[in-house]
Every structure is written in structure tokens, then in C-alpha cells.
Amino acid sequence: MASVNSEHRFDVLVVGSGASGLNLALELAAFARVAVITKSELHESNTYYAQGGIAAVLDEHDSMQSHITDTLDAGAGLCDEDVVKFIVEHGRESIEKLASYGVEFTTQVGDAGNNEYHLTREGGHSHRRVVHAADATGQAIETTMEERVREAENVTVFEHHNAVDLWCERDIHGRSKRVTGLHALNTKSGEVLAFSAPFVVLATGGVSKVYLYTSNPDICTGDGIAMAWRAGCRVANMEFTQFHPTCLYHPQAKSFLVSEAVRGEGGLLKRPDGTRFMDDFDPRGELAPRDIVARAIDYEMKRLGAPCMYLDISHKGQDFIEEHFPMIYASTKQFGFDMAKEPLPVVPAAHYTCGGVVVDKNGHTDVEGLYAIGEVTYTGLHGGNRLASNSLLECLVYSTAAARDIRDRLHQGQMNEDTLPPTTPPWDESYVTEPDEEVVIAHNWEELRRFMWDYVGIVRTNKRLARAHTRIDMLQAEIIEYYGNTRVTGDLLELRNLAVCAELIIRCAQHRKESRGLHFTLDYPKLTKKTPKPTVLVPRRYPGTERRSA
């Protein structure tokens, strides 16, 4: 790992340390001075907790067109077909890249007696095409790339640094012209540092922590989406939050996900009385896309007044379960369940943000020098619903594309000493005070996540969305005033970003007058007859943006 640059000036700043951020850093390590800024430990990310795998066409009975068709079907008419084709066609290349890093995927002996990847099948896929490392694929990817990043001489890692905001040059109208860096809070020392670079890459993941129940780790608070919005970038399709159908229902499990692959390998969803119900909702049964399965579980829970439904794969036997799902088997046993002998209690939980910052095929945003990759983005791949295991594929394809574009621009000398953007100014705290009542943050955090769950969750109505909009307007005003006068903390920064993203989700949901993909509203239960289009929001100059520069 590189030594710390005392002036914190680099060629590239990468915010976030999941698969997309680390892959980009590794792609650029030989060509640029890279800083990886992450608000927890380097490995802590959505990637680390991904169980299922990566969708890629590797089987001779599968085809690119089949993967494209499955993705388009899941996306409910809102996918960008050109983008889908672009990502699917780079599937094999992405798997080979990870293998070259040293990721050990699960293999099996093929018909010809040779070792080949074991491919599993998940909901919405017409073929087995999900490459995996047992049931802990994300952990295998993240830890392997983390090791390589820490060894890279040109990469400096800043753990426990929470990005505050981007710093941009502005035109005469106050609009962001190009990014020049960012400020980041060292959450251990309390110091806010200024980082400067001609290229900044947001790889911060999604915003599922905006909901009361989620499969995501605590860090997923929409930081990159909120920062990009405040900097003047468009966002799109924020109404489409994917609720994973099967999170373990247990008071101490918090956010433990029971992988889609359990249903892919024969797991059955059942009511408390042991009867199946998915065939009543979709001819594909348990292999229907996630939005259909999540709504079916939600419907049955509400209809029966039941706290959960049940996922049963005990009929496959203990040897099969321990071989295919060793981590899930061991983890659920810690909570008192033996999935080889009994069904697991499950509930839906917010899992993936299908919308985000608008980018092109190289990860460019609307601000010069600013890139975004991974779940933080809207690329057009997912449309109204993400096909299982397409997310890690998107992370890898877009991080490689963005790295290639940045490398080309560095090589072309577009950023020489005469054209380098100015440095980010020091952080100014001369007009702020210490927080005296941090209960305000805790209260607003709880209120925000609860009304988002109640009013902007799996099933929505106009009235619920209006109530949510009223509440978020009040919270935003309170948070902006608090932020403008109080020394920043990690909790305050996350609350501020969650509130921005909650507003974006609500506004997008109010714009869509139909039920499509992950957005289901009782007031418009049918599809519109018009050609569907993404919901795109264009920012005004955001209040509370320009604070604290010396």
C-alpha cells in the first residue's frame, strides 16, 4: 500500500470499497495515484455480504440472447437494451478477471472429466448461469481484492473516513462545472480532511438503510447518490427499491439474508400451516422474479396476520444443504434453526436500489471528472427490477469501463500541471458549535426509516406517498438547519444523506402513475398504455450545499 500523501492530492479518488471500487483501484494502480476512501473497514460493503453469485453465460446450452431476454423480462420494460447487451457480453471476461485475482469459485467435474464452474440458477433466470463460491461469493471476492489493494504500491487506503461532500468548480450561474475533490470526516479523530483529484469515482452502493428492515449493512445510507445530487447530477428510477423476499425472521438476526439460490436449488415457500402459495401468484412459483415473490409474501402475511412466511429446503437432505449452503446452514443454526430438518422463518426486506446517479457506458456523470459505478448508479441495466446476480456483474463491467476511460484521459495528458483543477480548500468550522442534543439525530433517523417502510414500502398509495412527502419536507428543513450550525459527525452525515435519498424516492414514486416492476401502488394497479420511460429528476441548486470552506 502506498504511503500517505500529506497534501491528500491524488490522480483518482475512489469513494467506497465494494467490488466496483476495489476493481477500479486495481485497474488503475499501475497508471495513477489512487486513494480509496471508505467509511468503515476496507472489506465492509454490500459485496462482502452477497451470497448468491455473478450471472454470466458460461454453459454451452445457455446463450447471450437468453441472458439478455431474462434481464429485459425482469426489468419490466424499462431496461436500456443496448446497455443490457453491453454488460451481458462482458460476463465471461469479468469472471476471468476475478479468477486472475485469485477468487476461488465453486467447481465440479464436467461430462468430459474436466473441472468446470458449478453454475446455479436463481429466480428469473431461464438457465443455470450463476457462478458462485459456495454461498459466500461476495466474501470471497471482497477479501481477495482487499488483499491485492493493500499490496498495491500506488493505492492509499483511508479507512473510517466518511465523505462529506464533493467539491466542484462552478460556472457563473452556480452550477457545477467539474469536480476537484471532496471533504471527508475521519470518524476516529473527528478531523475533516480535504482531498483533491481531477477524477473522483463514487462507488458507495445503494440506500436500503432508508428502510426500517433491510438486508444491507449499516453503511448503505445513499451517500454517493446524495452527494452527486447536491453537486448537480441527475438521478433516475429511485422509485424502484428491490425488496429481497427472504431475510431471516429473528429478533437478533438483524439483516441476515437467505440467498435466492436456496429457492433456485429447490426451496419452497410455505404458509405457517405448511401449504405452498407461490403457484397462486405466478406460474414460475418460487423461481418468479423477486418483486413478485416479495409481494406474494407480503400479501400472505397481511392476509393471515402472520409475522412471517417459511422457506423449506429440508427435503433436499443435510448432505446437500451443507455442501451447497454451508454459511447459511451454520449461521441459521446459531439462531436456533436447523434448515436440514425444518423450514426457516422469512420476511421481505429492502435489498437493492435499482435507480441512482445517471451515467453513460463509461460511468460518466453530468459533472466533468466525476464518475459513478455500481449500485449507486442508474445505467439502464435493471429497469424496473434487477435480475438476480446481475448486480456484481454490473459492478465489474462498469468499473473496468470507467478505469479504462480514466486511464485513456490520463495517458492523453488531459490533466497536466497547467490543466489540473484547483485543490479542495480546507474545511472551516469557525462558525459551528458542538452538538448538544444528539438525540435529535437518533429520533429523526428512526422516524425517517419507519415512515419510509410504512408509506413508501412494498405496496404504496397516493395518500401514503403524500404523507411521506410532508414528513420528509419537515425533516429536511430541520436537518439542513442542524447541519449548518453543528460540527459534523458520522451519524449526522448519514442522516443528511438518507433524507435526501428518501425525498428522491418519494418524488420518483409520485411521478409514476402505474404499477411496474418493483413499484406497486393500489391507486394505479395496472401498467400504463404509454411507452414506459425512466423517471429522471434534474436537481436545482440544492440548499445547504455550499458550507464550510476556508
XYZ file of C-alpha atoms in Angstrom:
550
model
C 0.000 0.000 0.000
C 1.253 3.470 -0.836
C 2.412 5.890 1.831
C 0.037 8.681 2.826
C 0.200 11.795 0.666
C 0.413 14.637 3.197
C -1.385 17.065 0.875
C -4.051 14.453 0.062
C -3.717 15.138 -3.645
C -4.155 12.168 -5.949
C -4.957 11.371 -9.544
C -8.123 9.475 -8.638
C -10.300 9.428 -5.535
C -12.453 6.317 -5.124
C -15.246 6.638 -2.570
C -16.377 3.194 -1.466
C -14.680 -0.186 -1.220
C -17.036 -2.815 -2.603
C -16.399 -4.815 -5.769
C -16.716 -1.826 -8.095
C -14.446 0.493 -6.094
C -11.714 -2.069 -5.462
C -11.753 -3.374 -9.024
C -11.349 0.162 -10.376
C -8.495 0.844 -7.962
C -6.717 -2.335 -9.073
C -7.276 -1.499 -12.748
C -5.671 1.938 -12.253
C -2.935 1.072 -9.750
C -0.237 0.819 -12.418
C -1.180 4.136 -14.047
C -2.269 6.569 -11.338
C -2.039 7.564 -7.688
C -5.299 6.295 -6.247
C -6.947 6.964 -2.886
C -9.664 4.602 -1.668
C -11.849 6.384 0.882
C -14.179 4.131 2.879
C -16.207 4.897 5.972
C -15.612 1.606 7.764
C -13.080 -1.208 7.349
C -11.993 -1.788 3.757
C -13.978 -5.008 3.366
C -17.245 -3.665 4.832
C -19.608 -3.352 1.882
C -22.669 -4.892 0.285
C -20.316 -7.024 -1.787
C -18.936 -8.757 1.299
C -22.405 -9.988 2.278
C -23.512 -11.113 -1.196
C -24.253 -14.830 -1.015
C -25.550 -15.812 -4.451
C -23.034 -15.096 -7.194
C -22.451 -13.482 -10.582
C -24.624 -14.130 -13.623
C -22.601 -14.934 -16.748
C -23.118 -17.068 -19.838
C -20.636 -19.937 -19.488
C -22.687 -23.040 -20.280
C -22.907 -24.351 -23.861
C -26.679 -24.752 -23.510
C -27.061 -21.106 -22.488
C -26.778 -18.033 -24.729
C -26.158 -14.299 -24.556
C -29.594 -13.686 -26.007
C -31.224 -15.797 -23.303
C -29.477 -13.796 -20.562
C -30.460 -10.552 -22.293
C -34.079 -11.687 -22.597
C -34.255 -12.719 -18.933
C -32.843 -9.340 -17.887
C -35.318 -7.446 -20.075
C -38.231 -9.516 -18.756
C -37.279 -8.843 -15.144
C -36.809 -5.134 -15.909
C -40.494 -4.722 -16.774
C -39.986 -2.780 -19.987
C -37.637 -0.165 -18.573
C -34.202 -1.631 -19.334
C -31.903 0.003 -21.868
C -31.427 -2.928 -24.244
C -28.125 -1.605 -25.565
C -26.726 -1.405 -22.022
C -28.045 -4.875 -21.178
C -26.286 -6.293 -24.236
C -23.060 -4.451 -23.347
C -22.971 -5.861 -19.805
C -24.038 -9.422 -20.649
C -21.408 -9.696 -23.386
C -18.679 -8.899 -20.832
C -19.764 -11.619 -18.400
C -17.082 -14.179 -19.165
C -14.377 -11.511 -19.171
C -15.484 -10.391 -15.690
C -15.341 -13.924 -14.277
C -11.893 -14.437 -15.789
C -10.720 -11.166 -14.215
C -11.823 -12.297 -10.760
C -10.217 -15.697 -11.270
C -6.969 -13.933 -12.200
C -7.155 -12.045 -8.886
C -7.354 -15.404 -7.137
C -11.081 -15.760 -6.387
C -11.817 -19.463 -5.957
C -15.236 -20.201 -7.412
C -17.033 -23.484 -6.762
C -16.266 -26.084 -9.413
C -17.475 -29.531 -10.379
C -16.293 -32.368 -12.614
C -17.838 -31.923 -16.052
C -19.046 -34.551 -18.539
C -15.606 -34.614 -20.166
C -13.937 -35.263 -16.803
C -12.511 -31.746 -16.535
C -13.069 -29.192 -13.783
C -15.662 -26.541 -14.640
C -17.567 -23.860 -12.768
C -20.615 -25.082 -10.899
C -23.500 -22.943 -12.107
C -26.630 -22.440 -10.055
C -29.976 -20.967 -11.077
C -31.864 -18.144 -9.426
C -35.280 -16.540 -9.789
C -35.985 -15.040 -13.229
C -33.188 -16.971 -14.982
C -34.087 -19.494 -17.672
C -30.747 -21.326 -17.362
C -28.117 -22.162 -14.785
C -25.650 -19.297 -15.173
C -24.768 -18.058 -11.698
C -21.073 -18.547 -10.869
C -20.521 -18.712 -7.122
C -18.121 -19.504 -4.296
C -20.373 -21.817 -2.255
C -22.888 -19.437 -0.621
C -20.387 -16.703 0.280
C -19.423 -15.368 -3.146
C -19.207 -11.747 -2.090
C -16.911 -12.538 0.797
C -14.579 -14.473 -1.497
C -14.478 -11.585 -3.997
C -14.101 -8.825 -1.420
C -11.366 -10.440 0.669
C -9.361 -11.420 -2.407
C -9.468 -7.919 -3.876
C -8.834 -6.343 -0.467
C -5.588 -8.288 -0.170
C -4.450 -7.107 -3.594
C -5.399 -3.479 -2.927
C -3.449 -3.438 0.327
C -0.404 -4.730 -1.553
C -0.688 -2.180 -4.399
C 2.086 0.423 -4.174
C 0.112 3.182 -5.874
C -3.073 2.814 -3.800
C -3.593 4.573 -0.457
C -6.453 3.381 1.734
C -8.316 5.737 4.079
C -10.494 3.616 6.358
C -13.006 5.199 8.740
C -13.276 8.282 6.524
C -16.821 9.392 5.788
C -17.170 11.555 2.666
C -18.944 14.818 3.484
C -19.454 16.386 0.059
C -17.899 16.789 -3.336
C -16.048 19.992 -4.133
C -16.627 21.403 -7.619
C -15.668 24.375 -9.713
C -18.824 26.285 -10.589
C -19.876 28.415 -13.540
C -21.280 31.944 -13.293
C -24.744 30.511 -12.646
C -23.558 28.475 -9.663
C -23.773 25.144 -11.476
C -21.052 22.534 -11.008
C -18.584 22.626 -13.902
C -16.089 19.966 -12.853
C -15.199 18.103 -9.703
C -11.955 18.995 -7.944
C -12.133 16.744 -4.888
C -14.064 16.260 -1.686
C -14.056 16.636 2.068
C -14.062 13.570 4.311
C -14.544 13.176 8.047
C -12.076 10.972 9.910
C -14.643 9.366 12.206
C -11.984 8.325 14.730
C -10.272 11.698 15.164
C -13.168 13.982 14.240
C -10.960 15.878 11.754
C -12.328 16.811 8.327
C -9.721 16.421 5.577
C -9.615 17.976 2.115
C -8.852 15.609 -0.788
C -8.070 16.836 -4.302
C -8.017 15.000 -7.636
C -9.032 15.578 -11.263
C -11.098 12.355 -11.148
C -13.500 11.277 -8.416
C -15.329 7.949 -8.570
C -18.418 7.260 -6.461
C -18.726 3.559 -5.603
C -20.761 3.935 -2.434
C -23.560 1.432 -3.024
C -27.282 1.930 -2.520
C -29.647 3.369 0.054
C -31.567 0.427 1.540
C -30.881 1.699 5.077
C -33.564 4.290 4.362
C -35.994 1.488 5.243
C -36.668 0.036 8.677
C -35.974 -3.537 7.558
C -33.087 -4.225 5.213
C -30.599 -6.921 4.281
C -27.846 -4.325 3.907
C -25.062 -3.436 6.358
C -25.340 -0.165 8.281
C -23.075 1.728 5.864
C -25.606 1.711 2.979
C -27.008 5.199 3.515
C -27.068 6.577 -0.043
C -24.024 8.828 0.433
C -22.918 8.820 -3.212
C -26.414 9.438 -4.574
C -26.959 12.362 -2.211
C -23.530 13.905 -2.897
C -23.970 13.605 -6.661
C -27.448 15.156 -6.453
C -26.123 18.086 -4.422
C -23.331 18.511 -6.989
C -25.878 18.817 -9.803
C -26.187 15.290 -11.230
C -29.424 13.782 -12.457
C -30.829 10.722 -10.752
C -33.307 8.225 -12.193
C -35.673 5.396 -11.216
C -35.356 5.878 -7.475
C -38.881 4.511 -7.014
C -37.570 1.017 -7.734
C -36.251 -0.444 -4.482
C -35.887 -4.206 -4.594
C -37.127 -5.970 -1.500
C -35.416 -9.307 -1.077
C -38.149 -11.849 -0.353
C -36.294 -13.953 2.183
C -34.495 -12.386 5.118
C -34.344 -14.471 8.272
C -37.078 -13.507 10.716
C -35.429 -13.426 14.127
C -35.042 -10.501 16.559
C -31.266 -10.947 16.760
C -30.637 -11.759 13.090
C -30.930 -8.063 12.151
C -30.281 -8.310 8.404
C -29.343 -11.900 7.649
C -30.167 -12.791 4.064
C -31.266 -16.268 2.989
C -29.924 -16.457 -0.548
C -32.057 -16.573 -3.681
C -30.083 -19.709 -4.532
C -31.938 -21.638 -1.815
C -35.098 -21.325 -3.911
C -33.044 -21.927 -7.046
C -31.962 -25.285 -5.654
C -35.483 -26.389 -4.735
C -36.504 -24.407 -1.642
C -40.283 -23.982 -1.242
C -42.177 -21.068 0.276
C -44.918 -22.085 2.690
C -47.582 -20.610 4.921
C -47.493 -21.286 8.678
C -49.773 -24.289 8.079
C -47.225 -25.827 5.698
C -49.112 -25.204 2.436
C -47.373 -23.653 -0.575
C -48.632 -20.387 -2.057
C -46.305 -19.155 -4.834
C -48.146 -21.088 -7.574
C -51.191 -18.945 -6.751
C -49.266 -15.829 -7.788
C -47.039 -16.857 -10.707
C -46.647 -19.962 -12.902
C -42.906 -19.904 -12.167
C -43.633 -20.473 -8.494
C -40.605 -19.957 -6.270
C -38.485 -19.044 -9.313
C -40.523 -15.935 -10.134
C -38.609 -12.604 -10.032
C -38.007 -11.067 -6.635
C -40.689 -8.352 -6.838
C -43.423 -10.934 -7.398
C -42.145 -13.190 -4.622
C -41.768 -10.295 -2.152
C -45.298 -9.021 -2.844
C -46.696 -12.552 -2.514
C -45.065 -12.994 0.894
C -46.200 -9.511 1.973
C -49.757 -10.278 0.803
C -49.925 -13.608 2.642
C -48.516 -12.080 5.834
C -51.117 -9.314 5.799
C -53.966 -11.630 4.783
C -53.233 -14.100 7.561
C -51.956 -11.609 10.118
C -48.792 -13.694 10.251
C -45.410 -12.244 11.274
C -43.552 -14.245 8.610
C -43.723 -16.983 5.986
C -41.438 -20.036 5.767
C -38.750 -21.238 3.360
C -38.312 -25.014 3.346
C -35.470 -26.926 1.703
C -35.266 -29.688 4.317
C -36.482 -32.236 1.739
C -33.090 -31.986 -0.038
C -31.299 -33.579 2.884
C -28.490 -32.496 5.190
C -25.575 -33.506 2.944
C -26.937 -31.443 0.030
C -27.638 -28.437 2.248
C -24.248 -28.455 3.953
C -22.489 -28.780 0.587
C -24.404 -26.021 -1.196
C -25.176 -23.634 1.676
C -22.529 -24.104 4.375
C -22.544 -20.483 5.546
C -26.349 -20.151 5.651
C -26.652 -23.530 7.387
C -24.098 -22.623 10.056
C -25.407 -19.077 10.556
C -29.062 -20.043 10.910
C -28.071 -22.761 13.370
C -26.606 -20.041 15.574
C -30.104 -18.534 15.721
C -31.624 -21.880 16.677
C -32.811 -23.168 13.284
C -31.786 -26.395 11.527
C -32.678 -25.864 7.870
C -31.915 -29.538 7.149
C -34.825 -30.514 9.414
C -37.228 -27.550 9.456
C -38.319 -24.527 7.417
C -36.759 -21.117 8.053
C -38.990 -18.141 9.019
C -38.525 -15.356 6.447
C -39.771 -11.826 5.690
C -39.076 -9.362 2.842
C -36.533 -6.581 3.455
C -35.117 -3.698 1.414
C -32.204 -5.124 -0.518
C -31.147 -3.232 -3.636
C -31.518 0.241 -5.149
C -32.261 -0.156 -8.867
C -32.079 3.571 -9.592
C -29.366 6.092 -8.857
C -26.998 8.575 -10.462
C -27.381 8.776 -14.247
C -24.205 7.620 -16.030
C -23.096 6.672 -19.537
C -21.289 3.459 -20.530
C -18.011 4.761 -19.126
C -19.530 5.706 -15.783
C -19.535 9.459 -16.555
C -21.987 11.580 -14.574
C -23.247 15.050 -15.511
C -20.249 16.707 -13.804
C -16.882 16.692 -15.573
C -14.357 14.406 -13.885
C -16.998 12.727 -11.707
C -17.737 9.027 -12.266
C -20.118 6.637 -10.552
C -20.100 2.831 -10.667
C -22.070 0.004 -9.077
C -25.307 0.218 -7.114
C -25.004 3.987 -6.722
C -25.861 4.355 -10.423
C -28.671 4.205 -12.909
C -27.158 2.594 -16.013
C -30.306 1.200 -17.631
C -29.420 -2.419 -16.826
C -32.016 -3.104 -14.162
C -35.025 -1.151 -15.384
C -37.965 -1.649 -13.042
C -36.447 -4.683 -11.318
C -32.993 -6.241 -11.051
C -32.490 -9.798 -12.246
C -30.776 -11.853 -9.544
C -26.933 -11.837 -9.616
C -26.723 -9.134 -12.286
C -25.517 -6.579 -9.730
C -21.964 -7.843 -9.222
C -21.704 -8.244 -12.988
C -22.629 -4.590 -13.467
C -20.086 -3.561 -10.800
C -17.268 -5.337 -12.602
C -18.154 -4.307 -16.160
C -18.662 -0.630 -15.340
C -15.655 -0.311 -13.038
C -13.482 -1.766 -15.797
C -15.007 0.618 -18.360
C -14.578 3.645 -16.083
C -10.973 2.687 -15.300
C -10.209 2.347 -18.997
C -11.708 5.783 -19.702
C -9.768 7.449 -16.858
C -6.576 5.691 -17.940
C -7.032 6.936 -21.505
C -7.560 10.502 -20.324
C -4.513 10.342 -18.092
C -2.492 8.885 -20.968
C -3.671 11.602 -23.334
C -2.332 14.187 -20.907
C -5.625 15.979 -20.483
C -4.706 16.653 -16.876
C -1.194 18.114 -16.923
C 0.089 20.651 -14.376
C -1.450 23.533 -16.345
C -4.925 21.993 -16.545
C -5.188 20.396 -13.113
C -8.220 21.649 -11.192
C -7.575 23.740 -8.081
C -7.128 21.991 -4.761
C -10.029 21.498 -2.400
C -9.968 24.255 0.239
C -9.557 23.409 3.943
C -12.652 22.668 5.999
C -13.891 25.657 8.028
C -15.518 25.039 11.417
C -15.218 28.560 12.771
C -18.964 29.194 12.784
C -20.256 25.914 14.177
C -20.834 24.537 17.658
C -20.567 21.112 19.242
C -23.778 19.074 19.009
C -25.626 19.434 22.319
C -28.598 17.131 21.708
C -27.648 14.204 19.501
C -30.978 12.606 20.399
C -32.332 14.763 17.550
C -30.299 12.702 15.086
C -31.348 9.376 16.599
C -35.013 10.396 16.677
C -35.056 11.657 13.093
C -33.176 8.570 11.868
C -35.798 6.280 13.456
C -38.744 8.356 12.233
C -37.379 8.542 8.676
C -36.827 4.802 8.320
C -40.201 3.936 9.859
C -42.348 6.205 7.698
C -40.438 5.111 4.600
C -41.264 1.484 5.496
C -44.921 2.260 6.239
C -45.645 4.703 3.399
C -43.100 4.011 0.639
C -42.586 0.267 1.016
C -43.626 -2.789 -0.979
C -47.224 -1.545 -1.536
C -47.889 2.209 -1.955
C -50.819 4.613 -2.360
C -51.136 8.291 -3.258
C -52.140 9.095 0.305
C -49.175 7.246 1.791
C -46.738 8.976 -0.563
C -48.246 12.399 0.222
C -47.835 11.750 3.939
C -44.237 10.704 3.381
C -43.553 13.839 1.311
C -44.936 16.081 4.063
C -42.765 14.370 6.650
C -39.595 14.482 4.568
C -40.023 18.197 3.849
C -40.163 18.892 7.583
C -37.209 16.645 8.323
C -35.135 18.151 5.529
C -35.598 21.667 6.896
C -34.635 20.541 10.381
C -31.602 18.582 9.180
C -30.305 21.397 6.948
C -30.518 23.864 9.834
C -28.800 21.427 12.204
C -26.073 20.607 9.662
C -25.382 24.299 9.002
C -24.714 25.113 12.620
C -23.262 21.973 14.189
C -19.934 20.190 13.991
C -20.366 17.208 11.705
C -20.449 13.626 12.927
C -20.782 10.361 11.041
C -24.385 9.929 12.200
C -25.322 13.443 11.067
C -23.778 12.923 7.633
C -25.633 9.648 7.153
C -28.948 11.125 8.305
C -28.500 14.066 5.928
C -27.843 11.731 3.005
C -30.690 9.364 3.889
C -33.100 12.292 3.972
C -32.017 13.460 0.509
C -32.431 9.949 -0.900
C -35.808 9.497 0.817
C -37.017 12.656 -0.907
C -35.772 11.373 -4.270
C -37.502 8.005 -3.779
C -40.782 9.673 -2.810
C -40.691 12.133 -5.713
C -39.959 9.405 -8.251
C -42.739 7.236 -6.812
C -45.207 10.114 -7.081
C -44.263 10.637 -10.728
C -45.031 7.043 -11.758
C -48.800 6.648 -12.256
C -48.778 2.885 -12.784
C -47.635 -0.339 -11.148
C -44.499 -1.591 -12.858
C -41.671 -3.782 -11.641
C -40.812 -3.006 -8.037
C -43.176 -0.018 -7.840
C -46.666 -1.202 -6.867
C -49.434 1.241 -5.998
C -53.043 0.426 -5.152
C -54.194 3.648 -6.869
C -52.695 2.619 -10.228
C -52.582 -1.202 -10.134
C -52.192 -1.647 -13.903
C -49.491 -0.802 -16.433
C -49.835 2.450 -18.326
C -50.673 2.174 -22.019
C -47.942 4.664 -22.856
C -44.413 3.565 -23.741
C -42.670 3.283 -20.370
C -39.814 5.660 -19.641
C -37.391 6.008 -16.743
C -38.221 8.588 -14.099
C -35.470 11.212 -14.286
C -35.089 14.014 -11.728
C -32.996 17.099 -12.518
C -31.621 18.996 -9.489
C -31.928 22.644 -8.799
C -29.094 24.227 -6.892
C -29.512 22.340 -3.660
C -29.947 24.217 -0.335
C -27.271 23.626 2.240
C -24.611 22.592 -0.300
C -22.035 25.355 -0.053
C -20.907 25.156 3.528
C -17.569 25.279 5.183
C -14.640 26.216 3.080
C -11.917 28.442 4.399
